Short mmCIF file of C-alpha atoms and ligand atoms in Angstrom, two decimals:
data_model
loop_
_atom_site.label_atom_id
_atom_site.label_comp_id
_atom_site.label_asym_id
_atom_site.label_seq_id
_atom_site.Cartn_x
_atom_site.Cartn_y
_atom_site.Cartn_z
CA MET A 1 8.57 65.16 19.60
CA LEU A 2 7.47 62.38 16.35
CA THR A 3 9.48 61.21 13.71
CA ARG A 4 6.19 61.56 12.11
CA GLN A 5 2.40 62.66 12.70
CA GLN A 6 0.48 61.49 10.57
CA THR A 7 -2.61 62.85 11.70
CA HIS A 8 -4.91 62.82 8.33
CA ARG A 9 -3.63 58.47 7.59
CA PRO A 10 -5.59 57.53 11.29
CA ALA A 11 -4.78 53.41 10.98
CA ALA A 12 -0.43 54.66 10.06
CA LEU A 13 1.37 53.80 13.12
CA VAL A 14 3.53 57.02 14.03
CA SER A 15 7.29 56.12 15.44
CA VAL A 16 9.46 57.38 18.42
CA PRO A 17 13.09 58.69 17.39
CA ALA A 18 15.02 55.54 17.14
CA ASN A 19 17.72 56.46 19.47
CA ARG A 20 14.58 55.04 22.00
CA PRO A 21 13.95 51.81 20.96
CA PRO A 22 10.08 51.44 22.68
CA ALA A 23 10.07 48.00 23.19
CA GLY A 24 13.02 48.35 25.31
CA ASP A 25 16.95 46.28 25.25
CA PHE A 26 15.77 42.88 26.29
CA ALA A 27 19.30 41.45 26.13
CA ALA A 28 20.58 44.52 27.80
CA ASP A 29 18.42 44.32 30.05
CA MET A 30 18.17 40.96 30.81
CA LEU A 31 22.01 40.41 31.06
CA ALA A 32 21.85 43.22 33.30
CA ALA A 33 18.95 41.59 35.99
CA LEU A 34 21.52 38.50 35.47
CA ALA A 35 24.13 40.47 36.66
CA ALA A 36 22.70 42.58 39.21
CA ARG A 37 21.57 40.94 43.21
CA PRO A 38 19.11 40.81 44.17
CA ARG A 39 18.48 40.02 40.01
CA CYS A 40 15.27 41.94 38.79
CA LEU A 41 14.04 42.21 35.12
CA SER A 42 11.04 45.15 33.88
CA PRO A 43 7.89 43.06 33.92
CA LYS A 44 7.43 44.85 29.86
CA TYR A 45 8.83 42.09 28.32
CA PHE A 46 6.53 39.86 28.99
CA TYR A 47 4.27 41.32 26.44
CA ASP A 48 5.66 39.13 23.11
CA GLU A 49 3.02 37.78 21.49
CA LYS A 50 3.06 34.82 24.08
CA GLY A 51 2.58 36.79 26.57
CA SER A 52 -0.19 39.03 25.35
CA ALA A 53 -2.37 36.06 24.80
CA LEU A 54 -1.47 34.37 28.11
CA PHE A 55 -2.44 38.29 29.79
CA ASP A 56 -5.91 38.65 27.78
CA GLN A 57 -6.32 34.59 28.87
CA ILE A 58 -5.88 35.55 32.66
CA CYS A 59 -7.68 38.56 32.65
CA GLN A 60 -10.57 35.72 32.26
CA LEU A 61 -9.62 33.38 35.29
CA PRO A 62 -11.49 32.91 37.57
CA GLU A 63 -9.50 34.62 40.60
CA TYR A 64 -8.75 37.42 38.26
CA TYR A 65 -11.44 39.98 39.58
CA PRO A 66 -9.13 43.38 38.25
CA THR A 67 -10.06 43.58 34.71
CA ARG A 68 -14.11 42.60 35.68
CA ALA A 69 -14.48 44.72 38.11
CA GLU A 70 -13.17 48.11 36.39
CA LEU A 71 -15.13 46.98 33.10
CA ALA A 72 -18.17 46.61 35.66
CA LEU A 73 -17.62 50.08 37.33
CA LEU A 74 -16.92 51.69 33.70
CA ALA A 75 -20.36 50.11 32.68
CA ALA A 76 -21.53 51.22 35.39
CA HIS A 77 -21.19 54.99 35.70
CA ALA A 78 -20.52 55.74 32.17
CA ALA A 79 -22.34 58.32 31.93
CA GLU A 80 -21.13 59.38 34.58
CA ILE A 81 -17.66 59.85 33.47
CA ALA A 82 -18.24 60.57 30.24
CA GLY A 83 -20.67 64.13 31.82
CA GLN A 84 -17.02 64.43 33.44
CA ILE A 85 -14.84 64.02 29.88
CA GLY A 86 -17.61 67.01 28.30
CA PRO A 87 -17.73 67.04 24.78
CA ASP A 88 -15.06 67.00 22.09
CA ALA A 89 -12.69 65.01 23.65
CA GLU A 90 -9.84 64.16 23.07
CA ILE A 91 -8.60 60.65 24.54
CA VAL A 92 -4.98 59.46 25.29
CA GLU A 93 -5.38 55.61 26.06
CA PHE A 94 -1.57 54.81 28.37
CA GLY A 95 -1.59 51.19 27.10
CA ALA A 96 -3.28 49.97 24.52
CA GLY A 97 -4.79 46.75 26.59
CA SER A 98 -8.10 46.54 26.12
CA LEU A 99 -10.82 47.86 23.22
CA ARG A 100 -13.60 46.53 25.70
CA LYS A 101 -12.86 48.78 28.03
CA ILE A 102 -12.24 51.94 25.38
CA ARG A 103 -15.56 51.00 23.76
CA LEU A 104 -17.33 51.74 26.63
CA LEU A 105 -15.74 54.83 26.62
CA LEU A 106 -15.88 55.86 23.43
CA ASP A 107 -20.09 54.83 23.62
CA ALA A 108 -21.08 57.31 26.43
CA LEU A 109 -19.15 60.44 25.06
CA ASP A 110 -20.99 63.14 23.28
CA HIS A 111 -18.58 63.42 20.01
CA PRO A 112 -14.87 62.35 20.46
CA VAL A 113 -12.56 63.76 18.77
CA ARG A 114 -9.50 61.62 18.69
CA TYR A 115 -8.17 58.48 20.66
CA VAL A 116 -4.56 57.97 21.20
CA PRO A 117 -3.53 54.53 21.87
CA LEU A 118 0.35 54.70 23.78
CA ASP A 119 1.78 51.12 23.69
CA ILE A 120 5.70 49.48 23.74
CA SER A 121 4.32 46.93 20.54
CA GLY A 122 4.16 48.22 17.89
CA ALA A 123 2.42 44.71 16.44
CA HIS A 124 -0.68 44.56 19.19
CA LEU A 125 -1.37 48.16 19.02
CA ALA A 126 -1.45 48.05 15.20
CA ALA A 127 -3.96 45.60 15.29
CA SER A 128 -6.14 47.04 18.22
CA ALA A 129 -5.96 50.51 16.30
CA LYS A 130 -7.21 48.71 12.81
CA ALA A 131 -10.07 46.59 15.55
CA LEU A 132 -11.00 49.85 16.75
CA GLN A 133 -10.67 51.78 13.49
CA ARG A 134 -13.66 49.66 12.15
CA GLY A 135 -16.13 50.62 14.75
CA TYR A 136 -16.07 54.17 14.89
CA PRO A 137 -15.63 55.30 11.24
CA GLY A 138 -16.20 58.50 12.36
CA LEU A 139 -13.21 58.74 14.62
CA SER A 140 -10.09 59.85 14.11
CA VAL A 141 -7.15 56.95 15.26
CA LEU A 142 -3.79 57.94 15.88
CA PRO A 143 -1.54 54.44 17.60
CA VAL A 144 1.76 56.15 19.00
CA VAL A 145 4.63 53.01 19.45
CA ALA A 146 6.26 54.51 22.54
CA ASP A 147 7.71 53.35 26.14
CA TYR A 148 4.63 55.82 28.04
CA THR A 149 6.80 55.04 31.74
CA ALA A 150 10.27 56.65 30.04
CA ALA A 151 9.06 59.26 27.98
CA LEU A 152 5.57 60.82 26.35
CA PRO A 153 6.07 61.50 22.33
CA LEU A 154 2.69 62.86 22.13
CA PRO A 155 1.14 65.02 19.76
CA GLN A 156 -0.30 68.24 19.65
CA LYS A 157 -4.22 67.95 20.80
CA ALA A 158 -6.66 67.46 17.43
CA GLY A 159 -6.94 69.88 16.31
CA GLY A 160 -11.16 71.25 17.29
CA ALA A 161 -10.36 69.27 20.65
CA ALA A 162 -12.30 70.32 23.45
CA ARG A 163 -9.52 68.79 25.61
CA ARG A 164 -7.31 65.90 25.74
CA VAL A 165 -8.17 63.21 28.75
CA GLY A 166 -5.88 60.60 29.80
CA PHE A 167 -7.01 57.23 30.20
CA PHE A 168 -4.96 54.08 32.54
CA PRO A 169 -6.92 51.50 33.45
CA GLY A 170 -6.09 47.92 34.14
CA SER A 171 -3.79 49.30 37.14
CA THR A 172 -1.34 49.24 34.99
CA ILE A 173 1.08 51.78 37.33
CA GLY A 174 1.05 49.41 39.90
CA ASN A 175 3.74 48.08 37.85
CA LEU A 176 5.80 51.34 38.27
CA SER A 177 7.78 51.44 41.90
CA PRO A 178 5.77 54.48 44.02
CA ALA A 179 8.97 56.76 42.79
CA GLU A 180 8.33 55.80 39.51
CA ALA A 181 4.71 55.80 39.54
CA LEU A 182 4.84 59.50 40.80
CA ALA A 183 7.04 60.04 38.09
CA PHE A 184 5.32 58.95 35.54
CA LEU A 185 2.03 61.12 36.93
CA LYS A 186 4.22 64.39 36.57
CA GLN A 187 4.94 63.35 33.22
CA ALA A 188 1.42 63.05 32.50
CA GLY A 189 -0.24 66.35 34.16
CA ARG A 190 2.33 67.76 31.81
CA ALA A 191 0.68 66.57 28.68
CA LEU A 192 -2.56 66.76 29.69
CA ARG A 193 -2.98 70.20 31.10
CA GLY A 194 -6.33 72.07 31.06
CA GLY A 195 -7.86 68.05 30.82
CA ALA A 196 -7.45 65.21 32.87
CA LEU A 197 -6.30 61.79 33.59
CA LEU A 198 -9.11 58.68 34.84
CA LEU A 199 -6.77 56.12 36.30
CA GLY A 200 -7.89 52.49 37.11
CA VAL A 201 -6.43 51.09 40.02
CA ASP A 202 -6.27 47.96 41.71
CA LEU A 203 -6.95 47.83 46.01
CA VAL A 204 -5.21 46.60 48.35
CA LYS A 205 -7.37 44.00 50.35
CA ASP A 206 -7.69 40.60 51.89
CA PRO A 207 -3.98 39.33 50.89
CA SER A 208 -5.98 35.73 50.21
CA VAL A 209 -8.14 37.77 47.31
CA LEU A 210 -5.37 38.85 46.22
CA HIS A 211 -2.77 35.72 45.97
CA ALA A 212 -5.43 33.89 44.60
CA ALA A 213 -5.50 35.94 41.25
CA TYR A 214 -1.88 35.54 41.12
CA ASN A 215 -1.74 32.18 41.59
CA ASP A 216 -4.44 30.58 39.97
CA ALA A 217 -5.63 27.05 39.98
CA GLN A 218 -5.91 26.39 36.27
CA GLY A 219 -1.60 27.85 35.96
CA VAL A 220 -2.25 30.69 33.44
CA THR A 221 0.12 33.47 35.23
CA ALA A 222 2.55 30.39 35.90
CA ALA A 223 2.84 30.46 32.33
CA PHE A 224 2.53 33.71 31.58
CA ASN A 225 5.37 34.26 34.09
CA LEU A 226 7.86 31.47 32.69
CA ASN A 227 7.23 32.72 28.93
CA LEU A 228 9.91 35.42 29.96
CA LEU A 229 12.20 32.75 30.00
CA GLY A 230 10.58 30.86 26.86
CA ARG A 231 11.10 34.63 25.54
CA ALA A 232 14.70 34.73 25.76
CA ASN A 233 15.35 31.32 24.20
CA ARG A 234 13.55 32.10 21.48
CA GLU A 235 15.00 35.68 21.27
CA LEU A 236 18.38 35.93 22.83
CA ASP A 237 20.72 33.23 22.74
CA ALA A 238 19.88 31.63 25.96
CA ASP A 239 19.34 28.01 26.97
CA PHE A 240 17.37 28.58 29.84
CA ASP A 241 15.15 25.26 31.18
CA VAL A 242 12.29 26.87 31.88
CA SER A 243 11.46 23.12 34.04
CA GLY A 244 13.66 24.32 35.79
CA PHE A 245 12.30 27.06 37.46
CA VAL A 246 8.49 27.92 39.21
CA HIS A 247 6.40 31.01 39.49
CA SER A 248 6.67 32.18 42.47
CA ALA A 249 4.06 35.18 43.18
CA PHE A 250 2.54 36.63 46.84
CA TYR A 251 1.50 39.70 48.75
CA ASN A 252 4.06 41.45 50.68
CA ALA A 253 2.21 43.58 53.42
CA PRO A 254 4.29 45.57 53.88
CA LEU A 255 4.98 47.24 50.64
CA GLN A 256 1.47 46.68 49.37
CA ARG A 257 2.80 44.70 46.66
CA VAL A 258 2.64 41.49 44.62
CA GLU A 259 6.02 40.09 44.06
CA MET A 260 6.25 37.72 40.75
CA HIS A 261 9.52 35.97 41.13
CA LEU A 262 10.52 33.31 38.77
CA MET A 263 12.59 30.45 41.61
CA SER A 264 15.24 28.13 40.72
CA ARG A 265 13.94 24.48 41.20
CA ARG A 266 18.09 23.88 41.96
CA ALA A 267 21.84 24.91 41.67
CA GLN A 268 22.23 25.54 38.21
CA ARG A 269 24.02 27.00 34.84
CA LEU A 270 22.70 28.62 31.98
CA ARG A 271 23.98 30.83 28.72
CA VAL A 272 22.70 34.43 27.96
CA CYS A 273 24.20 35.89 25.03
CA GLY A 274 27.51 34.08 25.21
CA GLN A 275 27.42 34.63 29.53
CA SER A 276 27.14 32.22 32.17
CA PHE A 277 25.46 32.20 34.44
CA ALA A 278 24.55 30.35 37.87
CA PHE A 279 21.37 30.33 40.07
CA ALA A 280 21.43 28.81 44.00
CA GLU A 281 18.56 26.34 44.88
CA GLY A 282 15.84 28.80 45.48
CA GLU A 283 17.46 32.00 43.94
CA THR A 284 14.83 33.76 42.33
CA LEU A 285 15.00 36.35 39.09
CA HIS A 286 12.13 39.40 40.47
CA THR A 287 9.82 39.49 37.33
CA GLU A 288 6.99 41.59 38.12
CA ASN A 289 5.39 44.10 41.32
CA SER A 290 2.14 44.80 41.16
CA TYR A 291 0.66 48.08 43.87
CA LYS A 292 -2.13 47.66 45.50
CA PHE A 293 -3.29 50.80 46.82
CA THR A 294 -5.34 52.64 49.31
CA MET A 295 -7.91 55.18 48.28
CA GLY A 296 -6.73 57.80 50.25
CA GLY A 297 -2.83 56.91 49.66
CA LEU A 298 -3.76 57.19 45.88
CA ARG A 299 -5.15 60.86 45.84
CA GLU A 300 -2.16 62.18 48.12
CA LEU A 301 0.12 60.38 45.11
CA ALA A 302 -1.98 62.41 42.55
CA VAL A 303 -1.97 65.79 44.60
CA LYS A 304 1.86 65.10 45.18
CA ALA A 305 2.09 65.05 40.80
CA GLY A 306 -0.01 68.57 40.48
CA PHE A 307 -3.58 66.73 40.39
CA GLU A 308 -6.72 67.59 41.70
CA PRO A 309 -8.75 64.92 42.72
CA GLY A 310 -12.12 64.61 41.90
CA PRO A 311 -14.79 61.88 42.17
CA ALA A 312 -14.25 58.33 42.32
CA TRP A 313 -15.95 55.50 41.31
CA THR A 314 -15.51 51.98 43.56
CA ASP A 315 -17.25 48.86 43.98
CA PRO A 316 -19.44 47.50 47.06
CA GLN A 317 -17.00 45.32 47.38
CA GLY A 318 -14.09 47.71 46.66
CA GLN A 319 -12.38 45.81 44.21
CA PHE A 320 -11.34 48.30 41.91
CA CYS A 321 -11.36 52.34 41.70
CA LEU A 322 -11.63 54.76 38.37
CA HIS A 323 -10.37 57.89 39.83
CA TRP A 324 -10.88 61.21 38.07
CA LEU A 325 -8.12 63.52 38.65
CA GLN A 326 -7.92 66.95 36.95
CA ALA A 327 -4.60 67.31 35.56
CA PRO A 328 -3.11 70.87 36.51
CA ALA A 329 -4.04 73.73 33.94
C1 AVJ B 401 -1.92 44.10 33.66
C2 AVJ B 401 0.48 44.94 35.86
C3 AVJ B 401 -2.19 45.25 36.23
O1 AVJ B 401 -0.40 43.76 37.52
O2 AVJ B 401 -2.24 42.39 37.42
C4 AVJ B 401 -1.49 39.92 35.96
C5 AVJ B 401 -0.65 41.87 35.29
N1 AVJ B 401 0.85 39.29 36.24
N2 AVJ B 401 -0.94 38.82 36.59
C6 AVJ B 401 -1.31 43.00 36.78
C7 AVJ B 401 -0.42 40.50 35.77
C8 AVJ B 401 0.09 37.85 36.77
C9 AVJ B 401 -1.14 43.40 35.63
N3 AVJ B 401 -1.11 44.19 35.39
#
């Protein structure tokens, strides 16, 4: 249900209908989060320009292993993965994050027909689509601005595409609650009917390794988390004292997730969009969940969503896993 389909103008942006703002409603969601107990905001608001740059820095940190582990898996198994995907495929990427990951995949493929990156950030998407298009002049690139966790406004499969394969790397699915992840996978299964999903997930492991990955020595993850308040000050009519909050990240073992919070250092009041809110000392705004998976747990979730799990590729240390999930016929 696109307002415009621009299959023959590869680098152009496709918009989703105006009644579904792809970037979400930061003001409304922040106000709702501050009014609720516990206070909890979607991690999608991390990714303004500064937040996206900080996330790129996170991916280079010595403690943040997931990006390196996934890139190594893609590099090591590219030929086998390309064999699963087959010739003349259309690749749909959920989140137009890393050009390095998609390039590893595209370089191994036998004549990919079209690449459709979906991303919530139009600016980020346009830049990566343009950069990718330059390296693959023969490939049709069709970026779609969408909040793919809310809806999948996908164009018809490209003419001449043998099958459509989804690529969802980075363990971004871990930002969703188990119920949301199931709903997303069901929706993705419908959109990828007859094809498959290549899904990258972070694995349950020693909590000290997880803790370090979200509490890096250089404080980049802290800056990434605190940037949410800076963003609110820049974009909303807000007066957060950013130094009045502290980054808090820990592994919640029973729920199998890393939680990130912004914790108030002291009792304080602040204003957002003309409304006043109070924080007690130690009170938090919960800013992210990052669920971790076991091999069996992920396969079970995929089966519930209608997929048929195929091969999975993991590293000897069991850090990260790439799953091949066959979509319903
Ligand atoms: C992009 C959601 C996969 O959960 O590890 C990195 C985001 N947050 N450090 C993750 C993130 C803190 C990342 N994902």
